[in-house]
Coordinates of C-alpha atoms in Angstrom, one line a residue:
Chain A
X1 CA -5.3 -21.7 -25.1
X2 CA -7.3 -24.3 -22.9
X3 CA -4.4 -26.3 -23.0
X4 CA -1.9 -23.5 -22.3
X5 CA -2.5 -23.9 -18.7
X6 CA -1.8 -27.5 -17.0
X7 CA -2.3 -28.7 -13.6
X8 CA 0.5 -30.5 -11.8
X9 CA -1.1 -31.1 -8.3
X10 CA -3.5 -29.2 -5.3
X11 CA -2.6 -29.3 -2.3
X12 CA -5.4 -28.7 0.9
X13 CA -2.8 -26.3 2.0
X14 CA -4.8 -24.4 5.0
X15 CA -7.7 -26.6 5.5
X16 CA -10.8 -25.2 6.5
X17 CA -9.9 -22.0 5.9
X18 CA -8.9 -19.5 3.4
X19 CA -4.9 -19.1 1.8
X20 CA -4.2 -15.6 1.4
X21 CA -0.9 -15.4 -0.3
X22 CA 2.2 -17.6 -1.2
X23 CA 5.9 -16.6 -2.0
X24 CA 8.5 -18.1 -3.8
X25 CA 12.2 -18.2 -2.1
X26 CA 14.9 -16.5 -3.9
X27 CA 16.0 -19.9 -4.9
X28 CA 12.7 -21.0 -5.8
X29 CA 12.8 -24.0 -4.3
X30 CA 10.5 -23.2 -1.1
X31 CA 6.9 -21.7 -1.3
X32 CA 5.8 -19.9 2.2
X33 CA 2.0 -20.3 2.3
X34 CA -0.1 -18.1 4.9
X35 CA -3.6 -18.2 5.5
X36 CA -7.2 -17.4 7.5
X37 CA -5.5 -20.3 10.2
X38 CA -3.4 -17.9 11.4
X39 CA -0.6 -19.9 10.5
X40 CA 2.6 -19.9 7.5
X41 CA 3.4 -23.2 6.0
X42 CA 6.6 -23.8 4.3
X43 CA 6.2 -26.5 1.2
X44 CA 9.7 -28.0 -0.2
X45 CA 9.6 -30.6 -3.6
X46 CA 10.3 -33.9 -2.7
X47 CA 10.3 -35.9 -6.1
X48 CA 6.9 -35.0 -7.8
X49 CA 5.2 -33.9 -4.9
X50 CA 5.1 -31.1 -2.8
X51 CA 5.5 -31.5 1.3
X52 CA 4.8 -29.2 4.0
X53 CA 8.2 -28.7 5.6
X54 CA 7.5 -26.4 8.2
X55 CA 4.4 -25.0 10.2
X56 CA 5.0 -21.6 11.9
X57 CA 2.0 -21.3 13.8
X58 CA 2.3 -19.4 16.8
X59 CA 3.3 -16.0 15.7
X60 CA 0.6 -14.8 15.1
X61 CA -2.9 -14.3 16.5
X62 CA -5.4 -13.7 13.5
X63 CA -5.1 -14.2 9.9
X64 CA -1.4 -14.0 8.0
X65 CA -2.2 -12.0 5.3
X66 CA 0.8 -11.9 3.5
X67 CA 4.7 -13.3 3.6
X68 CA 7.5 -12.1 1.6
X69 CA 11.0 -13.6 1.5
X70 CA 14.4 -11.3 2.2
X71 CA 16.4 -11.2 -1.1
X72 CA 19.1 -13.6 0.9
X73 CA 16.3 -16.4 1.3
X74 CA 17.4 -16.3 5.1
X75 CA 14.3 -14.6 6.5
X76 CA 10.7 -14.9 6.1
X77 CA 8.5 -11.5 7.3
X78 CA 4.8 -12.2 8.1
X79 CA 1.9 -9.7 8.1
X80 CA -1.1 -9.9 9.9
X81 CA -4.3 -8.9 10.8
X82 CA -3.2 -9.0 14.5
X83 CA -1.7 -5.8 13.2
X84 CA 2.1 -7.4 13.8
X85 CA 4.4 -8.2 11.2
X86 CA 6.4 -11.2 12.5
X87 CA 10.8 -11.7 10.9
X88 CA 11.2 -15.4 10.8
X89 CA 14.9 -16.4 10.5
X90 CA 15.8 -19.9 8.7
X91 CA 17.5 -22.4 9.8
X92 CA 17.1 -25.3 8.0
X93 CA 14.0 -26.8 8.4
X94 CA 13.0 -24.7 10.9
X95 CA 12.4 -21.1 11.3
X96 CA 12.4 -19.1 14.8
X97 CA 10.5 -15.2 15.4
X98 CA 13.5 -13.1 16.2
X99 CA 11.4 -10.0 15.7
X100 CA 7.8 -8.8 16.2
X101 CA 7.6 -5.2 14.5
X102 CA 4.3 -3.1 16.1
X103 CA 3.3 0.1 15.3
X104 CA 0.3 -0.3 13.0
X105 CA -3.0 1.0 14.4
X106 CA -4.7 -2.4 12.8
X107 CA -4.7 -5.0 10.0
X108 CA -1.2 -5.6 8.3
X109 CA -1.8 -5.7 4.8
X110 CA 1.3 -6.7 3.0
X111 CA 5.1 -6.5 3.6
X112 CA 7.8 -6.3 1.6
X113 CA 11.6 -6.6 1.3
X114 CA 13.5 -4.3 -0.9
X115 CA 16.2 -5.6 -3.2
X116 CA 19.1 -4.7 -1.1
X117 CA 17.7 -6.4 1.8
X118 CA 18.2 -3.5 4.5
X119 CA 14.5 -2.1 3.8
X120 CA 11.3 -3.4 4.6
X121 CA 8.2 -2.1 3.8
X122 CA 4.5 -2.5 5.5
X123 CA 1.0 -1.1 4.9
X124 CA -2.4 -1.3 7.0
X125 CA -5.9 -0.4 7.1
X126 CA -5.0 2.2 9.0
X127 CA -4.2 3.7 5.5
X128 CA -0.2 4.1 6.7
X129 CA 2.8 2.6 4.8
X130 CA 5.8 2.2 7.2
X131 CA 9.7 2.1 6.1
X132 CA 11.8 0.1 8.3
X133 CA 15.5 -0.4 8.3
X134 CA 17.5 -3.7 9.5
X135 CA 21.1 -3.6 10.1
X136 CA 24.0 -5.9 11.0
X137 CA 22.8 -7.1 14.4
X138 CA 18.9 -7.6 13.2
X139 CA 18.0 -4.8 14.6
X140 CA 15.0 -3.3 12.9
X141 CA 14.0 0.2 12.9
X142 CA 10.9 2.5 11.9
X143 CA 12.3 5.3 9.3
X144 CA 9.4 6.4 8.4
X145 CA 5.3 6.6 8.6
X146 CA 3.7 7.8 5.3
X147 CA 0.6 8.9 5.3
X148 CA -0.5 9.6 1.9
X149 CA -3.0 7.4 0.9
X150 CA -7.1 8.1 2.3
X151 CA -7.8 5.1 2.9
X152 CA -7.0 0.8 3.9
X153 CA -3.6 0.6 1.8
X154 CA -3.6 -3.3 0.3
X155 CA -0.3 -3.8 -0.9
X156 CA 3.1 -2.9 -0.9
X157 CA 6.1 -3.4 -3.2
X158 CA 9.6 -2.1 -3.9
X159 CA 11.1 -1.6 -7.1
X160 CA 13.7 -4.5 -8.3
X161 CA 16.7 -2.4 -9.1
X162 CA 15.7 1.2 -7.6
X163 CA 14.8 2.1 -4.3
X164 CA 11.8 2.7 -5.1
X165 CA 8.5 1.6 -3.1
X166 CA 4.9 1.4 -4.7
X167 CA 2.1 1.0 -2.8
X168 CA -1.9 0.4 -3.6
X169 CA -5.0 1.1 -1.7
X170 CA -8.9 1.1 -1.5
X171 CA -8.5 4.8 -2.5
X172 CA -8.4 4.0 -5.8
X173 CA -4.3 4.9 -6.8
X174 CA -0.9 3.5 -6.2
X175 CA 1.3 5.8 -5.0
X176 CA 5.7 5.7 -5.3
X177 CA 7.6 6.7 -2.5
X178 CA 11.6 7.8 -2.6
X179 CA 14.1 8.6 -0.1
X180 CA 14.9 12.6 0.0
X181 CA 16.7 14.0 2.8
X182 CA 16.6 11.4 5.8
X183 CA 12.8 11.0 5.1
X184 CA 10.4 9.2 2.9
X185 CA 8.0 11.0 0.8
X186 CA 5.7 10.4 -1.9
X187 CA 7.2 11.1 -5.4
X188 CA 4.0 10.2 -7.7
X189 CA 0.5 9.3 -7.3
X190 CA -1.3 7.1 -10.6
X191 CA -4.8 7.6 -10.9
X192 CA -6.9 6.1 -13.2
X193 CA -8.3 2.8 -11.7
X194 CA -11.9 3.1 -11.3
X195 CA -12.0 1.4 -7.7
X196 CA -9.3 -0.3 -4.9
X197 CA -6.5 -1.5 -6.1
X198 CA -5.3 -5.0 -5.1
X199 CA -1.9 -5.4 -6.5
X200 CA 1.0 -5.0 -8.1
X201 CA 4.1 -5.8 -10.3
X202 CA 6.9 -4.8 -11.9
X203 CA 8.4 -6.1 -15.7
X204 CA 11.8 -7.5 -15.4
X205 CA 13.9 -4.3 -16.2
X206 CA 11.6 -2.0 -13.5
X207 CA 10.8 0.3 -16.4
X208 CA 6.5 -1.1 -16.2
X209 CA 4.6 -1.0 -13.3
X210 CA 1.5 -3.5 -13.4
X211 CA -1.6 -2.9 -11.0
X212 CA -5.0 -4.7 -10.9
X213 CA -8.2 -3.8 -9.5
X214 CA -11.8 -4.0 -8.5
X215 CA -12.6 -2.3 -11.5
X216 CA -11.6 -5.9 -13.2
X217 CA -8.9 -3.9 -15.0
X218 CA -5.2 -4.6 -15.2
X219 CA -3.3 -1.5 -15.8
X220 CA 0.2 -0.9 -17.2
X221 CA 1.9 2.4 -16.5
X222 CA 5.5 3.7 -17.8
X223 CA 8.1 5.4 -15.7
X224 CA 9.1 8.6 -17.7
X225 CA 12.4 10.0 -16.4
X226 CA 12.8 13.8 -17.1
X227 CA 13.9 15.1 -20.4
X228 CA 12.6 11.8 -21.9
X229 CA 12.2 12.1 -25.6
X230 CA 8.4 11.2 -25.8
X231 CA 7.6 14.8 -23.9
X232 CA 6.4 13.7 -21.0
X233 CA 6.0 15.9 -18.4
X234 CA 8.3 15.6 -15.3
X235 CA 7.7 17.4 -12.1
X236 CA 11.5 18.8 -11.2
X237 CA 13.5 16.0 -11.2
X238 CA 11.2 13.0 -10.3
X239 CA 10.1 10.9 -12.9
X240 CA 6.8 10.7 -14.4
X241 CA 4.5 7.3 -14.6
X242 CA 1.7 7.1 -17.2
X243 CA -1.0 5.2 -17.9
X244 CA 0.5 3.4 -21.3
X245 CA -2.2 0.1 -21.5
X246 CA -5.0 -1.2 -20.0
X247 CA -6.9 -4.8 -20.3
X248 CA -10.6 -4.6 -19.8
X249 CA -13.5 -6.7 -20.7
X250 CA -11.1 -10.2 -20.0
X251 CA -12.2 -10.0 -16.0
X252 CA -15.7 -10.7 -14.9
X253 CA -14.8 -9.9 -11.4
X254 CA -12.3 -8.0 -9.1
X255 CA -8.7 -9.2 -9.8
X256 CA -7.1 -9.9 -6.9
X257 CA -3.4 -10.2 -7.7
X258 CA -0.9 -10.5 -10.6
X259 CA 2.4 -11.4 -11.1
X260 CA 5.0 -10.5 -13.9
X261 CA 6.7 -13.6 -14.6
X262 CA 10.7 -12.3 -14.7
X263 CA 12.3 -14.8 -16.5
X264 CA 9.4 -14.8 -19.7
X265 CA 7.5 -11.5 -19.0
X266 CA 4.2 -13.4 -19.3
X267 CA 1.6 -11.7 -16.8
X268 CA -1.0 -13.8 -14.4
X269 CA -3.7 -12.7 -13.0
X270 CA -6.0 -14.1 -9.9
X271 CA -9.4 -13.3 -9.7
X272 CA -12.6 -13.0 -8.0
X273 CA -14.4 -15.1 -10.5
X274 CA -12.3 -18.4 -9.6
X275 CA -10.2 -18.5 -12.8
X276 CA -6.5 -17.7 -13.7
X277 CA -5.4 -15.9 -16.6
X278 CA -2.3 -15.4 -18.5
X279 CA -1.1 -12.5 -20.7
X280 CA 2.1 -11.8 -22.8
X281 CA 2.9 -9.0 -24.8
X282 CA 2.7 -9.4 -28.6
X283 CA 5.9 -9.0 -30.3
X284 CA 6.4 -6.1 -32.3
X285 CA 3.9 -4.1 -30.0
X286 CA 5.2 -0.4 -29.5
X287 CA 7.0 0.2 -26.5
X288 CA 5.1 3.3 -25.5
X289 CA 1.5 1.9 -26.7
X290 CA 2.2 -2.0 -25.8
X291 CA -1.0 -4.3 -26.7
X292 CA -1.2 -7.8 -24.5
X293 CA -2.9 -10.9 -25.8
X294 CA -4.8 -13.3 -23.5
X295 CA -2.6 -16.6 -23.8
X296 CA -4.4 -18.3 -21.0
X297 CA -7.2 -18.6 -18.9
X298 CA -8.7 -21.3 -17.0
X299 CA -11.7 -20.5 -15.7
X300 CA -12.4 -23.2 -11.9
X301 CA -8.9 -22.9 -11.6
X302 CA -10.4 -22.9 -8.3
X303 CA -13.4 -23.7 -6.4
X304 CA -13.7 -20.0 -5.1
X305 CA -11.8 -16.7 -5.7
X306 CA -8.5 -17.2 -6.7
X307 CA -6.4 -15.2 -3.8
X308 CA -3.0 -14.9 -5.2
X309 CA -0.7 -16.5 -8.1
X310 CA 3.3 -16.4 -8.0
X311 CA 5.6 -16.9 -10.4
X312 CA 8.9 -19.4 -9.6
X313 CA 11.7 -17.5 -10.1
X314 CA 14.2 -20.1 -11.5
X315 CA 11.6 -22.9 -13.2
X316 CA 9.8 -21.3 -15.8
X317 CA 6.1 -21.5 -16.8
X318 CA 5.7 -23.2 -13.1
X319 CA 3.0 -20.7 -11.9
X320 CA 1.7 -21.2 -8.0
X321 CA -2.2 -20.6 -6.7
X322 CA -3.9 -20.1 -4.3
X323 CA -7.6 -19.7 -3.1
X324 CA -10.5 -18.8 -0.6
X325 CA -11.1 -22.5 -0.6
X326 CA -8.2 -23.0 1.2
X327 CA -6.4 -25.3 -1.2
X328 CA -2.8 -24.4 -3.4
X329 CA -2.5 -25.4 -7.0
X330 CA 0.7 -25.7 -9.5
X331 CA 0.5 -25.4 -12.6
X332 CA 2.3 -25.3 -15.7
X333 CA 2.8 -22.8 -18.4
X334 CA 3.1 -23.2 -22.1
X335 CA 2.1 -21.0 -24.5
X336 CA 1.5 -23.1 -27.7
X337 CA 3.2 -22.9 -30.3
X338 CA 1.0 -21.9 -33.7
X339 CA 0.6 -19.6 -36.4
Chain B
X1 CA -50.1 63.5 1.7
X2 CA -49.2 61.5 -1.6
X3 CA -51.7 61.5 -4.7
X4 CA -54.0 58.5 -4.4
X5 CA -51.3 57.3 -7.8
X6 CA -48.6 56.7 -4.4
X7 CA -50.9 55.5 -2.3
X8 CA -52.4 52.5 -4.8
X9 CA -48.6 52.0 -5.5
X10 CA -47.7 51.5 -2.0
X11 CA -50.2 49.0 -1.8
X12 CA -49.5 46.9 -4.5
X13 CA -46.0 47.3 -4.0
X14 CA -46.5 46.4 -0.5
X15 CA -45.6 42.4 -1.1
X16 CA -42.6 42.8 -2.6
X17 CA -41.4 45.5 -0.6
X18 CA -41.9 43.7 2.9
X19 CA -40.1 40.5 1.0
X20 CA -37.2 42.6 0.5
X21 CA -37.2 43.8 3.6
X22 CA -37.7 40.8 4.9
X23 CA -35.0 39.4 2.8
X24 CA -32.8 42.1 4.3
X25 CA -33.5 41.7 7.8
X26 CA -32.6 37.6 7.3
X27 CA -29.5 37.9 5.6
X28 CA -27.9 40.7 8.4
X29 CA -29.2 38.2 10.9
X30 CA -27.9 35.4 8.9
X31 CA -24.7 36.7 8.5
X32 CA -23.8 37.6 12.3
X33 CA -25.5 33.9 13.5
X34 CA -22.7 32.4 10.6
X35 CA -20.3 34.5 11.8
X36 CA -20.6 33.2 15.6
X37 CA -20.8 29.5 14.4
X38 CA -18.2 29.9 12.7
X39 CA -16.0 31.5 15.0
X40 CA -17.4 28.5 17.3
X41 CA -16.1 26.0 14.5
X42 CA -12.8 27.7 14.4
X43 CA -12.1 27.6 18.3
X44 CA -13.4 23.8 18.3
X45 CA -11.3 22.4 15.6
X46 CA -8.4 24.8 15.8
X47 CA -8.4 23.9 19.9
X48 CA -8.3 20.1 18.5
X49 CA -5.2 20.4 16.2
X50 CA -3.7 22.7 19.0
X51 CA -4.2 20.3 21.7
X52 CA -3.1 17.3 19.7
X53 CA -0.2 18.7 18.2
X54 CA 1.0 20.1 21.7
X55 CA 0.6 16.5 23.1
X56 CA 3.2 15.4 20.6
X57 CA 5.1 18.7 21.4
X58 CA 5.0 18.1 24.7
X59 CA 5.6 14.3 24.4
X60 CA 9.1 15.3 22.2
X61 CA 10.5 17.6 24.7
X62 CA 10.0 15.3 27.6
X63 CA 11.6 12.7 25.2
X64 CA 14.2 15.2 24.4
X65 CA 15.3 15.4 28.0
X66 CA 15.3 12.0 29.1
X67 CA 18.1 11.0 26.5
X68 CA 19.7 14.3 26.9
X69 CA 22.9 12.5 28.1
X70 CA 23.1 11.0 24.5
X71 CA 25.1 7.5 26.3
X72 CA 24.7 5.3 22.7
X73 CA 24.8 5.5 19.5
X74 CA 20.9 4.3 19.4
X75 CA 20.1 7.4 21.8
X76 CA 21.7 9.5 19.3
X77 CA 19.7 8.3 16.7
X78 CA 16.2 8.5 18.8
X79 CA 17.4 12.2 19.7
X80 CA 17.8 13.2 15.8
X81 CA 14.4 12.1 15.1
X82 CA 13.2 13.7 17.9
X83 CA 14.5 16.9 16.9
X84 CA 13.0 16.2 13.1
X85 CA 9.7 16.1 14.6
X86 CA 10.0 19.2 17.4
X87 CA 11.6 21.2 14.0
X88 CA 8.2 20.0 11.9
X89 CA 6.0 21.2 14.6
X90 CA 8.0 24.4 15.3
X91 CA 7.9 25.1 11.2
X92 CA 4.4 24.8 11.1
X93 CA 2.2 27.9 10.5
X94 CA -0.1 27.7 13.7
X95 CA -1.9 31.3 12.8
X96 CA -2.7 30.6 9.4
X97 CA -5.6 28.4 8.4
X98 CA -5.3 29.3 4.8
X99 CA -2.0 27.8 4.6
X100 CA -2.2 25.3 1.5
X101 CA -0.3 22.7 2.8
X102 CA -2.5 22.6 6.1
X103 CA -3.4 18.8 5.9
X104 CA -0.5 17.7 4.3
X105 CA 1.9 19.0 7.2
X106 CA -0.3 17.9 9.6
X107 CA -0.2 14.4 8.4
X108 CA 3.5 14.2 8.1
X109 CA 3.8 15.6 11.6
X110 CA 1.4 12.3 12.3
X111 CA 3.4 10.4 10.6
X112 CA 6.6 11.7 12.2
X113 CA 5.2 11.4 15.8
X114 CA 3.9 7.6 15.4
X115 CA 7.7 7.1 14.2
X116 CA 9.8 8.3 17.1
X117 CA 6.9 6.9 19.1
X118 CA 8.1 3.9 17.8
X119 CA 11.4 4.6 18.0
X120 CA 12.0 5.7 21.6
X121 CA 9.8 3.4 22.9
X122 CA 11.8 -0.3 22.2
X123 CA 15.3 -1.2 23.0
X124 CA 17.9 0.0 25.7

């Protein structure tokens, strides 16, 4: 298991200060980095190293909190704590603000693209969650504010075939939001973590939802549609989401982030305690009672809490980190072989 | 005129008797001092919800007839979500606090507001 877990170069990505978050491009060939710095970094591979390509620092005027990439790889969105949310478009090497979305009352959490690329999604401390359309000419406009959750709302994230947006907050749930009618509302609300919720991710097919939280528990929930043969109880016609597994007792500290790898289905998790950790399913586990093994965990994978860890979406096992310490890591991912 | 039985009674009696009555007086004046505050804690927070929801009211009709002419497509658009959130605020049961959905309407009338703030307030 030590070895599971390999290092394949750090990189002082946002010096003196904290990285909050990295994303993969579509094509996994770029990682956007953002960070305390108030700046996004794009890194590129150039032979065995990685290079910083680009430096978008002057769209923002406090932390970047988050980036996410539009499923084109074409645009970048930024969210910050200046409580603006900044669409970067590409071109080539360099990437230009065409848009500066406002609205949010303070601190951008997180932002989101939906798969079909005409949705965005953001979330704030000012415990709102705000739907925005883009159409042909760029344009981008608010279609909804939804208030549901009671408190800061941490992260946002749309479902990867449905349109379907999750969202998790210091309130302690993750709520699912659907389009009915011209409006947004909230279709289901999963409680059961014991304290904020950081993050979350989907499984490959969209059926499993995966959330961590301060409560340094990772939990997996189940969409139930209605009439499903287990006898779960639907509410009309939205599906249901229960709570199907959870992993305690491998966390000493608040997990920060995890990632469903979609080409493997191996889980990673980033947490407070400075270490990584990797989980798959064991084979043969029942589909409605799933059990999850620990297949990694490097404790130091960093010199303080580990912030976020990301998946590449074409190169498997390669797993990016980063930290509080300001520094990005790769690694790579092998689960060894043995009886 | 009672027996000197009454009399001893009245007097032992006499503790609890005043507590009740005591007890009795308190809770009548209890009762209509509640009812005032209360009535006072209606009129304050009802006022607030009134006066806030009339701002966005008021802010919706003003909206309504500024892009009355309807010249683009986009002013169409801002005008349909404009009459979403007048229709919200008009649906909304103003006289009856024990409505269960109270806070839940209220927030997505919020919710609506800070939208079509957003809305009619960029682009041509």
């Amino acid at each position: 298991m030590k070895d599971s877990l390999v290092l394949l170069g750090r990189i002082p990505a946002h010096p003196d200060s904290r990285c909050w978050f990295l994303a993969w491009n579509p094509a996994g060939t770029l990682l956007a980095s953002c960070g305390g710095d108030r700046s996004v970094r794009i890194w590129g591979r150039e032979g065995d190293s990685w290079i910083c390509k680009s430096v978008l620092c002057e769209g923002h005027q406090r932390t970047v909190r988050k980036v996410a990439w539009s499923p084109c790889g074409n645009y970048l969105a930024s969210a910050s704590f200046d409580a603006t949310t900044c669409i970067w478009k590409k071109n080539q090497d360099d990437f230009e603000c065409v848009t500066t979305l406002e609205g949010h009352e303070n601190e951008v959490k997180s932002v989101a693209w939906a798969p079909s690329g005409n949705l965005l999604a953001t979330c704030s401390r000012d415990k709102s969650v705000w739907v925005w359309e883009v159409d042909e000419e760029d344009e981008y406009e608010c279609v909804s504010v939804l208030n549901s959750h009671t408190q800061d709302v941490k992260h946002v994230l749309w479902h990867p075939s449905q349109e379907l947006l999750a969202s998790a907050s210091y309130d302690d749930t993750v709520k699912l939001y659907r389009e009915e009618e011209d409006d947004w509302v909230c279709c289901a609300t999963l409680e059961g973590h014991e304290s904020t919720v950081w993050s979350l991710a989907f499984d490959p097919s969209g059926q499993r939802l995966a959330s961590c939280s301060d409560d340094r528990t990772v939990r997996i929930w189940r969409q139930y549609l209605p009439g499903n043969e287990q006898g779960v109880a639907c509410n009309g016609s939205d599906p249901s989401w229960k709570c199907i597994c959870t992993l305690s007792g491998f966390h000493s500290r608040t997990i920060y982030d995890i990632a469903w790898c979609q080409l493997t289905g191996a889980l990673a998790t980033a947490c407070g305690d400075d270490a990584i950790r990797v989980f798959e399913e064991d084979p043969g586990s029942d589909p409605q009672r799933p059990t999850f093994s620990l297949t990694a965990h490097l404790p130091q994978a960093h010199s303080q809490d580990v912030n976020c860890v990301a998946w590449n979406p074409k190169e498997q096992g390669l797993l990016a980190s980063c930290s509080d310490d300001g520094e990005l890591a790769f690694w790579k991912y092998q689960p060894s072989e043995g009886p | 005129m009672a027996g000197s039985q009454d009399m001893f009674d009245a007097i032992v009696m006499a503790d609890e008797r005043f507590h009740g009555e005591g007890y009795q007086e308190g809770y009548e004046e209890g009762s209509s001092l509640g009812l005032i505050e209360g009535r006072q804690h209606g009129t304050f927070h009802g006022a607030k919800i009134g006066s806030e929801i009339g701002c966005y009211q008021g802010f919706a009709f003003a909206w309504r007839c500024l892009l009355h002419s309807c010249a683009t497509e986009k002013d169409s658009k801002k005008m349909k979500v404009l009459e979403s959130l007048i229709g919200m605020i008009q649906k909304f049961p103003f006289d009856d606090p024990t409505y269960d959905k109270l806070h839940e309407d209220l927030d997505r009338i919020r919710g609506k507001f800070k939208q079509v703030r957003v809305r009619v307030s960029f682009g041509s």
